mmCIF file of C-alpha atoms and ligand atoms in Angstrom:
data_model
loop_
_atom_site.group_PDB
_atom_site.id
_atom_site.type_symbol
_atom_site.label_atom_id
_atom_site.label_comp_id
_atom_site.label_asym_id
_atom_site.label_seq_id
_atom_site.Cartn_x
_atom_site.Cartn_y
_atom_site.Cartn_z
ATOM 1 C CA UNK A 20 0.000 0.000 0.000
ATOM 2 C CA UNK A 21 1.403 4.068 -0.564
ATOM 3 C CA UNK A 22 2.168 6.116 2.326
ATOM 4 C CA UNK A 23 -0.969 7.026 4.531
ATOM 5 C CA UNK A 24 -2.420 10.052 3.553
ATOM 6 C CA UNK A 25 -5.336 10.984 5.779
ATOM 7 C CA UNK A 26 -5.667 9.809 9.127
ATOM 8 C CA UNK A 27 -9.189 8.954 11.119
ATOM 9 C CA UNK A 28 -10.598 7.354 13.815
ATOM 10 C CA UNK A 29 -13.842 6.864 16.102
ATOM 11 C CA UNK A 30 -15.846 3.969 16.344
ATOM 12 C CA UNK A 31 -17.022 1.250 13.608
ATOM 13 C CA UNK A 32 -20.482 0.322 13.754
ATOM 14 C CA UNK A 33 -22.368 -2.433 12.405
ATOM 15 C CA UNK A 34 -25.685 -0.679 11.206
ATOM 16 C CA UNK A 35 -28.656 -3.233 11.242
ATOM 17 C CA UNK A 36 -30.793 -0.942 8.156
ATOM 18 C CA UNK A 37 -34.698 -2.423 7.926
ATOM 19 C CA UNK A 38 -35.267 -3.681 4.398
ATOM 20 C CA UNK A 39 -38.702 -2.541 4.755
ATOM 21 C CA UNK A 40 -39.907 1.209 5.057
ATOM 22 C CA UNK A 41 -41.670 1.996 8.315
ATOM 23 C CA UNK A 42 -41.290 2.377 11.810
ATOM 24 C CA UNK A 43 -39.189 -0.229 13.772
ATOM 25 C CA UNK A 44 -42.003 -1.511 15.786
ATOM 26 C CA UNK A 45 -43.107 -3.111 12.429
ATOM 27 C CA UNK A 46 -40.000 -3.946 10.751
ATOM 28 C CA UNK A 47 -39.073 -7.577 10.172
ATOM 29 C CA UNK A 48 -35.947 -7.647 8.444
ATOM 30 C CA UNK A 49 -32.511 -5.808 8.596
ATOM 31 C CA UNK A 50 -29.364 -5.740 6.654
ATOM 32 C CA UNK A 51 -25.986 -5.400 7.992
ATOM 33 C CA UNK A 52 -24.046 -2.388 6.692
ATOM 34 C CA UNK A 53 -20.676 -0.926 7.804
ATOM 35 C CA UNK A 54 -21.366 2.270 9.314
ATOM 36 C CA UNK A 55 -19.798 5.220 11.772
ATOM 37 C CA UNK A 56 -19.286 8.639 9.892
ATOM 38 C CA UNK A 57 -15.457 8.727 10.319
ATOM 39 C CA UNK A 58 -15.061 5.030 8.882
ATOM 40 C CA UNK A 59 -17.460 6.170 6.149
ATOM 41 C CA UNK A 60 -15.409 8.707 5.426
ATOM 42 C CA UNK A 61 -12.366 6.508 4.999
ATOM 43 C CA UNK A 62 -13.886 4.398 2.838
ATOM 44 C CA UNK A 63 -15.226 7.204 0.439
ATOM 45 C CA UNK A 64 -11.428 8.779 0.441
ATOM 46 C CA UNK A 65 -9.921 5.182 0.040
ATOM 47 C CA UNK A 66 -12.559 4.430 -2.982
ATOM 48 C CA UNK A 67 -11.003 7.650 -4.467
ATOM 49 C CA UNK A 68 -7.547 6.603 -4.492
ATOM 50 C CA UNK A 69 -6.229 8.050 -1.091
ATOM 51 C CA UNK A 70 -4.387 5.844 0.952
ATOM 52 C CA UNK A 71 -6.221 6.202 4.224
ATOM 53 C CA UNK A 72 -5.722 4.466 7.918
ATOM 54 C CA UNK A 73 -8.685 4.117 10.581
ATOM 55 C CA UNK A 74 -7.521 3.850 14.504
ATOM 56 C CA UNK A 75 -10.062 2.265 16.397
ATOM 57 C CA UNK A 76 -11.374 -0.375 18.570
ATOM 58 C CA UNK A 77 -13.444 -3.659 17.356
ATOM 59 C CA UNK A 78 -14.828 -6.444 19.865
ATOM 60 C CA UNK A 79 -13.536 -9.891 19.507
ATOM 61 C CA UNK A 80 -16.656 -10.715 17.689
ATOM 62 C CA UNK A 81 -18.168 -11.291 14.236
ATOM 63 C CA UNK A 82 -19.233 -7.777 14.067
ATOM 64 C CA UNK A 83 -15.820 -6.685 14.640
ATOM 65 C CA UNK A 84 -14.201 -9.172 12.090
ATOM 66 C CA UNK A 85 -16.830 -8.126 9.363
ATOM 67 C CA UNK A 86 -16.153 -4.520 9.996
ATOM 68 C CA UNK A 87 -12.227 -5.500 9.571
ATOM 69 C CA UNK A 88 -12.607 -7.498 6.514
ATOM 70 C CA UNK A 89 -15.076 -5.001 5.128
ATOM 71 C CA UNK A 90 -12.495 -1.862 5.807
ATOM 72 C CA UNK A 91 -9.508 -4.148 4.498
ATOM 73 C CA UNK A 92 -11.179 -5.148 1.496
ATOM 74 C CA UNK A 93 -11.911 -1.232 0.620
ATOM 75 C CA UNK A 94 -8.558 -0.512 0.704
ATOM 76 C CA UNK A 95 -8.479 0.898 4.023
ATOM 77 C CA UNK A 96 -5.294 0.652 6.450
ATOM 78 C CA UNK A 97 -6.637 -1.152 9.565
ATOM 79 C CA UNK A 98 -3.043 -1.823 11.404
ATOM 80 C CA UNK A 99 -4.234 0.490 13.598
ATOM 81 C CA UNK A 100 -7.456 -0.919 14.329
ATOM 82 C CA UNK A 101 -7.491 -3.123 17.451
ATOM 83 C CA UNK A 102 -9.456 -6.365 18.503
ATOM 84 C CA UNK A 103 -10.561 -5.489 22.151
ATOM 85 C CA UNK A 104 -11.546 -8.666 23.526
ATOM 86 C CA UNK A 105 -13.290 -7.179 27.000
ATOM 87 C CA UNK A 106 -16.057 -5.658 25.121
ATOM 88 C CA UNK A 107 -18.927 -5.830 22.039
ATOM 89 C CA UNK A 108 -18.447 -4.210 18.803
ATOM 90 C CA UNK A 109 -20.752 -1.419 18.750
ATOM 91 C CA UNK A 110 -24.058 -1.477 16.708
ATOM 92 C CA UNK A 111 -26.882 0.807 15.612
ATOM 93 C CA UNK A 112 -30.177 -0.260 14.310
ATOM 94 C CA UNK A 113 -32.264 2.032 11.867
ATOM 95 C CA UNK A 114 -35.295 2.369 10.650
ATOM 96 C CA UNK A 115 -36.370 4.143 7.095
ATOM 97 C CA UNK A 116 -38.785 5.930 6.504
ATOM 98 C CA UNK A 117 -40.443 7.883 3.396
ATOM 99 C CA UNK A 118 -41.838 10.615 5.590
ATOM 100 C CA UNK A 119 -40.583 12.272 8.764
ATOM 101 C CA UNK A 120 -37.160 11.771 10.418
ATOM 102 C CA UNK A 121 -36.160 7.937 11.078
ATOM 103 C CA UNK A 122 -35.262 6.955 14.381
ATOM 104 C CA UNK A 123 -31.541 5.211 15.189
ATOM 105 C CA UNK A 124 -31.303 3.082 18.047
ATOM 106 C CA UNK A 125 -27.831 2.864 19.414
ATOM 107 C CA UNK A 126 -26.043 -0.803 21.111
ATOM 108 C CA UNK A 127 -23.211 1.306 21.602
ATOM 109 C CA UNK A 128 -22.838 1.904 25.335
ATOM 110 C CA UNK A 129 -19.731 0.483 27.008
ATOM 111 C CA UNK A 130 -18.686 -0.917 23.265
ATOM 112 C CA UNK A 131 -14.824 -1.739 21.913
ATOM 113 C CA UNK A 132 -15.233 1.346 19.999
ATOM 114 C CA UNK A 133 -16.160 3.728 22.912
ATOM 115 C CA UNK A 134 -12.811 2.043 24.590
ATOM 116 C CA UNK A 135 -10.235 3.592 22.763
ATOM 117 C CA UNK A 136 -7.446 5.140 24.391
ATOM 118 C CA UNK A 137 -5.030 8.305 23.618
ATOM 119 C CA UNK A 138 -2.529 5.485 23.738
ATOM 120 C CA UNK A 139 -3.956 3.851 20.849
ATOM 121 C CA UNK A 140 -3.621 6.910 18.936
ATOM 122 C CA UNK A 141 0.126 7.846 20.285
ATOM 123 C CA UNK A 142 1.382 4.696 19.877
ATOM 124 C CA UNK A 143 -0.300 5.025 15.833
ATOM 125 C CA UNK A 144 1.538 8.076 15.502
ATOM 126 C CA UNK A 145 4.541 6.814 16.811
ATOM 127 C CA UNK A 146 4.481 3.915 13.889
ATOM 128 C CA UNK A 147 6.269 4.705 10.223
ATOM 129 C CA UNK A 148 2.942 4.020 8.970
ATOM 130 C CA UNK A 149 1.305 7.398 9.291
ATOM 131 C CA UNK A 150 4.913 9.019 8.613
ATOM 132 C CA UNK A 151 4.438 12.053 6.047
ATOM 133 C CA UNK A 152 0.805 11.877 6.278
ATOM 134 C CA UNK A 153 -0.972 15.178 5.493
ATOM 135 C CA UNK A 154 -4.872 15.265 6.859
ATOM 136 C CA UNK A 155 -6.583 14.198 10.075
ATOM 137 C CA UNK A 156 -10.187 13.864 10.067
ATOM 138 C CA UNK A 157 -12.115 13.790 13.201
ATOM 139 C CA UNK A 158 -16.024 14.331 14.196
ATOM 140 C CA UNK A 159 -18.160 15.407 17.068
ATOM 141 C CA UNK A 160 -19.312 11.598 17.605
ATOM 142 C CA UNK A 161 -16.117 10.282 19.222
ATOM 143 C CA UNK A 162 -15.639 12.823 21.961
ATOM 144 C CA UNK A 163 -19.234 12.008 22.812
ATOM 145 C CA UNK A 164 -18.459 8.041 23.381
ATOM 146 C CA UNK A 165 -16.566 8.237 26.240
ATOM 147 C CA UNK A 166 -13.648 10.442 28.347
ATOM 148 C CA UNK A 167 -11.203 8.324 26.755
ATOM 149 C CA UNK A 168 -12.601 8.135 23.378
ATOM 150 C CA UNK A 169 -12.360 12.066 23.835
ATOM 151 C CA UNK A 170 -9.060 12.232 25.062
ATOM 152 C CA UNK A 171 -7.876 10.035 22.419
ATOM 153 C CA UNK A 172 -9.438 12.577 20.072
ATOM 154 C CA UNK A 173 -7.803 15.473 21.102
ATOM 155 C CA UNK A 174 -4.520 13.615 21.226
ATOM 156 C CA UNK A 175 -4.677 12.734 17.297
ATOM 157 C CA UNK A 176 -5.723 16.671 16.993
ATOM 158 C CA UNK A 177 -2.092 18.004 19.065
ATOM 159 C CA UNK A 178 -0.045 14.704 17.241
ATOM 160 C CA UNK A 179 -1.818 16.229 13.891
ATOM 161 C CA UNK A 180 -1.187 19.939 14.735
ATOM 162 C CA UNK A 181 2.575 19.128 15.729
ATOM 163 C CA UNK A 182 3.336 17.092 12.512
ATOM 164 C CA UNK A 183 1.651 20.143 10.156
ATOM 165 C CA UNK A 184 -1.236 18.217 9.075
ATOM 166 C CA UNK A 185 -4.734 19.417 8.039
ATOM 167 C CA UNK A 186 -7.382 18.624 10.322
ATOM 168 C CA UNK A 187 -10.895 18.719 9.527
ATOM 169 C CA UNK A 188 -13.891 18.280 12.291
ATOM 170 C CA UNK A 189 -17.223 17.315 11.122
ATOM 171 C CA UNK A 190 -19.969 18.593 13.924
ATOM 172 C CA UNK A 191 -21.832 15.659 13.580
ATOM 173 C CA UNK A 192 -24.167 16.804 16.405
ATOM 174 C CA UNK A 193 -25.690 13.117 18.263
ATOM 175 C CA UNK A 194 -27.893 14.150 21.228
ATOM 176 C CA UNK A 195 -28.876 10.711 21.781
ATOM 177 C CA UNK A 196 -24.571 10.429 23.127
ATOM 178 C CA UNK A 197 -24.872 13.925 24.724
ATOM 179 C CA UNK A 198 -26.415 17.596 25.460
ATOM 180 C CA UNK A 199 -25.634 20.818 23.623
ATOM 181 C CA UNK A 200 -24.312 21.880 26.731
ATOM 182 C CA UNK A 201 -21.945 19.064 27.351
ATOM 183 C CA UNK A 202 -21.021 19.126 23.432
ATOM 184 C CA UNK A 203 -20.254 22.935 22.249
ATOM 185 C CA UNK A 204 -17.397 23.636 24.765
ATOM 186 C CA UNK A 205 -15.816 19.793 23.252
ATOM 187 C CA UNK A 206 -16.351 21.025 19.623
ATOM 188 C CA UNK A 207 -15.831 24.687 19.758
ATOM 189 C CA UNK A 208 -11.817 23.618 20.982
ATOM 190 C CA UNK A 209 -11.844 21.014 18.467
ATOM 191 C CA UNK A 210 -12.642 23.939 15.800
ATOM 192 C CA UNK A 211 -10.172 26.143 16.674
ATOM 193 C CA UNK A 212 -7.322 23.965 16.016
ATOM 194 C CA UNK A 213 -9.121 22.577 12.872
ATOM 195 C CA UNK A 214 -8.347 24.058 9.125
ATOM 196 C CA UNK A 215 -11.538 22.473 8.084
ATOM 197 C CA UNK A 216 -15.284 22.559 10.090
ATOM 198 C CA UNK A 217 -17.914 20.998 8.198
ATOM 199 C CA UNK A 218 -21.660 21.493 10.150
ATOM 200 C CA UNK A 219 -25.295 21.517 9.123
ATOM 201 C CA UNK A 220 -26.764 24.855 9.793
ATOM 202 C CA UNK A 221 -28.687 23.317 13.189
ATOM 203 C CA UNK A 222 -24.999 21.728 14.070
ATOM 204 C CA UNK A 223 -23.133 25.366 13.637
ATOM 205 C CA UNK A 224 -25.994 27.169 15.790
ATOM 206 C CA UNK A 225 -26.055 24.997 18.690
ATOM 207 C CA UNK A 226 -22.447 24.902 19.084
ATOM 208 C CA UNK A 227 -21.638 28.542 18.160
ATOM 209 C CA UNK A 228 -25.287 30.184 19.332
ATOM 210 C CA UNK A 229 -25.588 32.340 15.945
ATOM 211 C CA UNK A 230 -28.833 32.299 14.390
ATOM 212 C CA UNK A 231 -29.880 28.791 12.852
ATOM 213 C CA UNK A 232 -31.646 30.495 10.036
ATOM 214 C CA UNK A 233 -29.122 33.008 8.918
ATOM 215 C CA UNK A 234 -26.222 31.453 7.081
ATOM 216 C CA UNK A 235 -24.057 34.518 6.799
ATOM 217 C CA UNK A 236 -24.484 34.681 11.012
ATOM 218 C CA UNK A 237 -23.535 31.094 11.336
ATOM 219 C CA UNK A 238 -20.567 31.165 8.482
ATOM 220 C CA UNK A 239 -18.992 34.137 10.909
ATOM 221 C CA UNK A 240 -19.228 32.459 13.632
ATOM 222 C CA UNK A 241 -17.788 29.305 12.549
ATOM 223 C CA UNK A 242 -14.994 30.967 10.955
ATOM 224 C CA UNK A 243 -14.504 33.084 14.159
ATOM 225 C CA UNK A 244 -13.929 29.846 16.278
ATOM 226 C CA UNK A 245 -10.800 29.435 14.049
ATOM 227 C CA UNK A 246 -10.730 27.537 10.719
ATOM 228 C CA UNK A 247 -9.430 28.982 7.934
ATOM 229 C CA UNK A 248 -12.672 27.131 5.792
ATOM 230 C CA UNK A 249 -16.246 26.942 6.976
ATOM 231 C CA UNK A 250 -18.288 24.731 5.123
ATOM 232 C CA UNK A 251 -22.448 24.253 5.693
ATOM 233 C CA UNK A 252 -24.310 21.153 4.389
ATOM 234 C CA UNK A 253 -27.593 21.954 3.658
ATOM 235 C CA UNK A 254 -28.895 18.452 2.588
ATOM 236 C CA UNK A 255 -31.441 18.685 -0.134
ATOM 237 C CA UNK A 256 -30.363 22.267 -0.703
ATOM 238 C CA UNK A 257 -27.083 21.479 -1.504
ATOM 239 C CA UNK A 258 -23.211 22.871 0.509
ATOM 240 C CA UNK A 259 -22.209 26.669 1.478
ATOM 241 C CA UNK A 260 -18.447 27.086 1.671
ATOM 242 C CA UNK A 261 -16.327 30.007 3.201
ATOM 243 C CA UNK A 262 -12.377 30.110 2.731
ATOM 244 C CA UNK A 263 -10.110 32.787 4.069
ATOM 245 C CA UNK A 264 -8.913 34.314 0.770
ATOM 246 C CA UNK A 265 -11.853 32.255 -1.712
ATOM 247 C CA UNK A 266 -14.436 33.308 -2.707
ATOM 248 C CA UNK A 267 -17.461 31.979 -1.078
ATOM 249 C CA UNK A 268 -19.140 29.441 -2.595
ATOM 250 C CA UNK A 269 -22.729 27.805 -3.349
ATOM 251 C CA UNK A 270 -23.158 24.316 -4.474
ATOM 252 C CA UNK A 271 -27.216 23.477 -4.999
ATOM 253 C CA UNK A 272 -27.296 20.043 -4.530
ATOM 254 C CA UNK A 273 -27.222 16.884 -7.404
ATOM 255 C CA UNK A 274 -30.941 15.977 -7.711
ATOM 256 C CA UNK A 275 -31.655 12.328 -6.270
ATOM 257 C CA UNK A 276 -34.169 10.344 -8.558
ATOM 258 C CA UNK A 277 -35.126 8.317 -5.924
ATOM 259 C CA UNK A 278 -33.769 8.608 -2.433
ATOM 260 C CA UNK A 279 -32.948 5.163 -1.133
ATOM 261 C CA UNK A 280 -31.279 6.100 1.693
ATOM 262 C CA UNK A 281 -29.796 9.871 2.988
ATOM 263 C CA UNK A 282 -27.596 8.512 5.880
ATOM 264 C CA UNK A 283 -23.818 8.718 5.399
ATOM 265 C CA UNK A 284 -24.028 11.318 2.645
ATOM 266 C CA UNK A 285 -22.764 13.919 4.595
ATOM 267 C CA UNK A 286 -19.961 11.524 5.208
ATOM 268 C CA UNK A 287 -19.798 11.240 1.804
ATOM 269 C CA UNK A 288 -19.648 14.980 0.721
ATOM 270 C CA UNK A 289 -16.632 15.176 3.576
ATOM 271 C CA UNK A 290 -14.605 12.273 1.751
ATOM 272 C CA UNK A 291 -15.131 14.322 -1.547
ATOM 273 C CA UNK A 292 -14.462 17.433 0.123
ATOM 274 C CA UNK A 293 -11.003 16.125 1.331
ATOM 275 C CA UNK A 294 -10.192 14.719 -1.632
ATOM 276 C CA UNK A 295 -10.507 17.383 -3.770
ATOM 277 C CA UNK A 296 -8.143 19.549 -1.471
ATOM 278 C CA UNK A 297 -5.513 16.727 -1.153
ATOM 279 C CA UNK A 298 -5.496 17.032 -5.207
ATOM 280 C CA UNK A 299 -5.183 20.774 -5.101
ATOM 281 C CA UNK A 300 -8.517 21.504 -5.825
ATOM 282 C CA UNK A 301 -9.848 24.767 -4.878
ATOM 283 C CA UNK A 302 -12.754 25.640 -2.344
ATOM 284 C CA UNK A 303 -15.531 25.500 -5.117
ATOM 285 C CA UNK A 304 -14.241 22.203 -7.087
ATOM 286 C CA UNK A 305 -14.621 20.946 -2.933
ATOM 287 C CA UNK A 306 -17.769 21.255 -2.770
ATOM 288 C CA UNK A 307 -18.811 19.958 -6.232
ATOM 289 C CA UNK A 308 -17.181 16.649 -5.913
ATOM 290 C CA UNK A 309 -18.355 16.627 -2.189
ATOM 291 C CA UNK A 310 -21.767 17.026 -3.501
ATOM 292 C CA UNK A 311 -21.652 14.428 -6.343
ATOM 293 C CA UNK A 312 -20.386 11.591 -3.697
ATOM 294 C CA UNK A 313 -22.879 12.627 -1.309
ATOM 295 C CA UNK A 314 -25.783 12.304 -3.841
ATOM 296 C CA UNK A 315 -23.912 9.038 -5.121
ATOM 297 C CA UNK A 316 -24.554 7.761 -1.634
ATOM 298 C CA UNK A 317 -28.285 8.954 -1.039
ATOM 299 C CA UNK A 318 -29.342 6.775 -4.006
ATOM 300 C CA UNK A 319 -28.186 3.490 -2.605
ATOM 301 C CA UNK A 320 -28.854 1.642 0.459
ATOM 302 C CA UNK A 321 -26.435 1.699 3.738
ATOM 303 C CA UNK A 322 -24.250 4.301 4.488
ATOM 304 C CA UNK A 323 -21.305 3.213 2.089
ATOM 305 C CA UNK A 324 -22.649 1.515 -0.801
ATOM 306 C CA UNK A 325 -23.177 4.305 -3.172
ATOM 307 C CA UNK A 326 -19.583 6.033 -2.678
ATOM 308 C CA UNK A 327 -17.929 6.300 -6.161
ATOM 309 C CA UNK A 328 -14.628 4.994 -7.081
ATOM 310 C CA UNK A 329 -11.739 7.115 -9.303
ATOM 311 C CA UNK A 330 -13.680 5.511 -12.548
ATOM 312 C CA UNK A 331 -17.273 6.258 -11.501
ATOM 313 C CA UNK A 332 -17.052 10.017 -9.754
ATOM 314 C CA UNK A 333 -15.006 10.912 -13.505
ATOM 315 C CA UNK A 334 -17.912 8.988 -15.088
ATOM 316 C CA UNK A 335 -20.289 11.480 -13.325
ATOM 317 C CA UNK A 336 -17.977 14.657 -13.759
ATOM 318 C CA UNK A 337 -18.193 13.647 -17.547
ATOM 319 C CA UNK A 338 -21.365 12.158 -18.746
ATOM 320 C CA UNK A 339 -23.410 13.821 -16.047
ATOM 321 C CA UNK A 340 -25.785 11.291 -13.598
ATOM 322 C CA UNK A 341 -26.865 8.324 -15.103
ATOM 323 C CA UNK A 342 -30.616 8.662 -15.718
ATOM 324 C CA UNK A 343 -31.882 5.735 -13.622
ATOM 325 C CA UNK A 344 -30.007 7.283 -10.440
ATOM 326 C CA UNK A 345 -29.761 10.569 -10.752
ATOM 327 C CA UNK A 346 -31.161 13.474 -12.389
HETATM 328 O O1 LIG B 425 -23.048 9.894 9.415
HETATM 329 C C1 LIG B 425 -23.545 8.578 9.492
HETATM 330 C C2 LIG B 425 -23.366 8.122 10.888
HETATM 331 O O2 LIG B 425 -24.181 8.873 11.704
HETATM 332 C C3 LIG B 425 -23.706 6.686 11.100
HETATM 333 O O3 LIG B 425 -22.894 5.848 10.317
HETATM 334 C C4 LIG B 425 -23.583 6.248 12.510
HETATM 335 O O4 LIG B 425 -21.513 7.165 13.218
HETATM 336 C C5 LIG B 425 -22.671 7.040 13.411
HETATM 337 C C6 LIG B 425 -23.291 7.666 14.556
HETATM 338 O O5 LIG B 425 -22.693 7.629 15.594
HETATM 339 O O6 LIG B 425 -24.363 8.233 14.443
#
């Protein structure tokens, strides 16, 4: 494999996704998908053609072997990624629904995942793998697992910031882990030392208390925590991006023929995102691969499925959407 590129880590899921649409009183069946944003997010960089390691913690379980062989078989580097044998791999069950926001049940507490350690992550550092590595990407769901889980966090952020690498922080806002309260001090520290903050426009308000509604407010005040690039994904109405020296940028989002499944698209647009800059790209060719993978992964079931490879996303820069996916 090339040298490591990007850098992540948080916890692996196994996401149990109802085949049928409807709430999960009713369901009957599930199928298994990978899941966790910051794995997504390797997986969308490593279908791109960036060598990318995830640090972690898997159970000595079938979940956490299929989550291994899954990662492995994408491409991703999981040296890093341990088998703790005194607790579960973590899992999350969904529901879908056509109409109204579906609910997520997490199986998460005391998991392998929530177990990792700032030791895990020194000792990563500390290996020639992730020598000459250039971006760390982190999100607002580790912190929330546990202290350690947190402190390993913000040790990847000083290892990053000491070794000159970008570091992007994804909100990713989960108040069924913890409060607004207990989150926005977390992320607002986690923003100042990041290059890159990616939010929805609910995400950016509760942790910087601008304005929900007002995107100029909220772009402020998420570059005034300290990035040097703001970016707001507005779902359905595509991405805003703000860059210290760019000019700001609108993306209105790749129409969906039929949305199969929105979860992990925002994962998806971050993968892009990253990729994009890694290549050079500036802020507004950023955003419109970020959008394209994102829409790429609303079409498709499970959070991972629909990320494009190298062959497709030029496919879809090229041709345009295919018609039976998207419009
Ligand atoms: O962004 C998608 C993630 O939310 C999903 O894969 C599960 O990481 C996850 C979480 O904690 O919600």
């Amino acid at each position: 494999m090339s040298a490591i590129e990007v850098v992540t880590l948080g916890e692996a899921l196994v996401a149990l996704v109802a085949r049928e649409v409807g709430p999960l009183a009713s369901v009957g069946t599930f199928e298994p998908h990978v899941a966790g944003a910051e794995a997504n997010v390797a997986v969308g960089l490593a279908r791109l053609g960036h060598a990318t390691a995830f640090i972690g913690r898997v159970g000595d379980d079938g979940f956490g072997t299929a989550i291994r062989r899954h990662l492995r078989g994408e491409g991703v580097d999981v040296s890093m990624l341990t088998t703790d044998p005194g607790a579960p791999t973590g899992v999350l069950v969904r529901e879908r629904r056509e109409f109204g926001a579906a609910e997520v049940t997490y199986l998460r507490g005391g998991s392998a995942g929530s177990r990792l350690r700032p030791e895990d992550v020194a000792s990563a550092y500390a290996s020639r793998t992730l020598k000459g590595a250039r971006w760390l990407h982190v999100t607002g769901i580790t912190p929330a697992l546990s202290e350690h889980a947190r402190a390993a966090v913000e040790r990847a952020v000083e290892l990053a910031t000491g070794a000159g690498m970008t570091i992007s922080l994804d909100l990713n806002l989960r108040r069924k882990l913890w409060s607004d309260d207990e989150a926005a001090p977390v992320l607002r520290s986690l923003a100042a030392r990041a290059g890159v903050v990616f939010a929805s426009p609910d995400e950016a308000a509760a942790v910087t208390g601008a304005d929900a509604g007002d995107t100029a407010a909220l772009a402020t005040a998420l570059l005034e925590m300290g990035p040097a690039i703001a970016v707001l994904k507005l779902g359905s109405e595509g991405a805003l991006a703000w860059g210290h020296g760019e000019a700001p940028v609108h993306r209105a989002a790749v129409p969906v023929a039929h949305a199969v499944d929105p979860v992990g698209a925002g994962d998806a647009f971050c993968a892009g995102f990253i990729a994009a800059r890694l290549e050079g790209g500036d802020l507004a060719w950023a955003v419109e691969i970020g959008a394209i993978c994102g829409a790429a992964v609303v079409a498709v079931m499970g959070d991972q499925a629909g990320l494009p490879d190298r062959e497709e996303l030029e496919r879809l820069l090229t041709d345009g959407p295919a018609t039976d996916v998207l419009r």
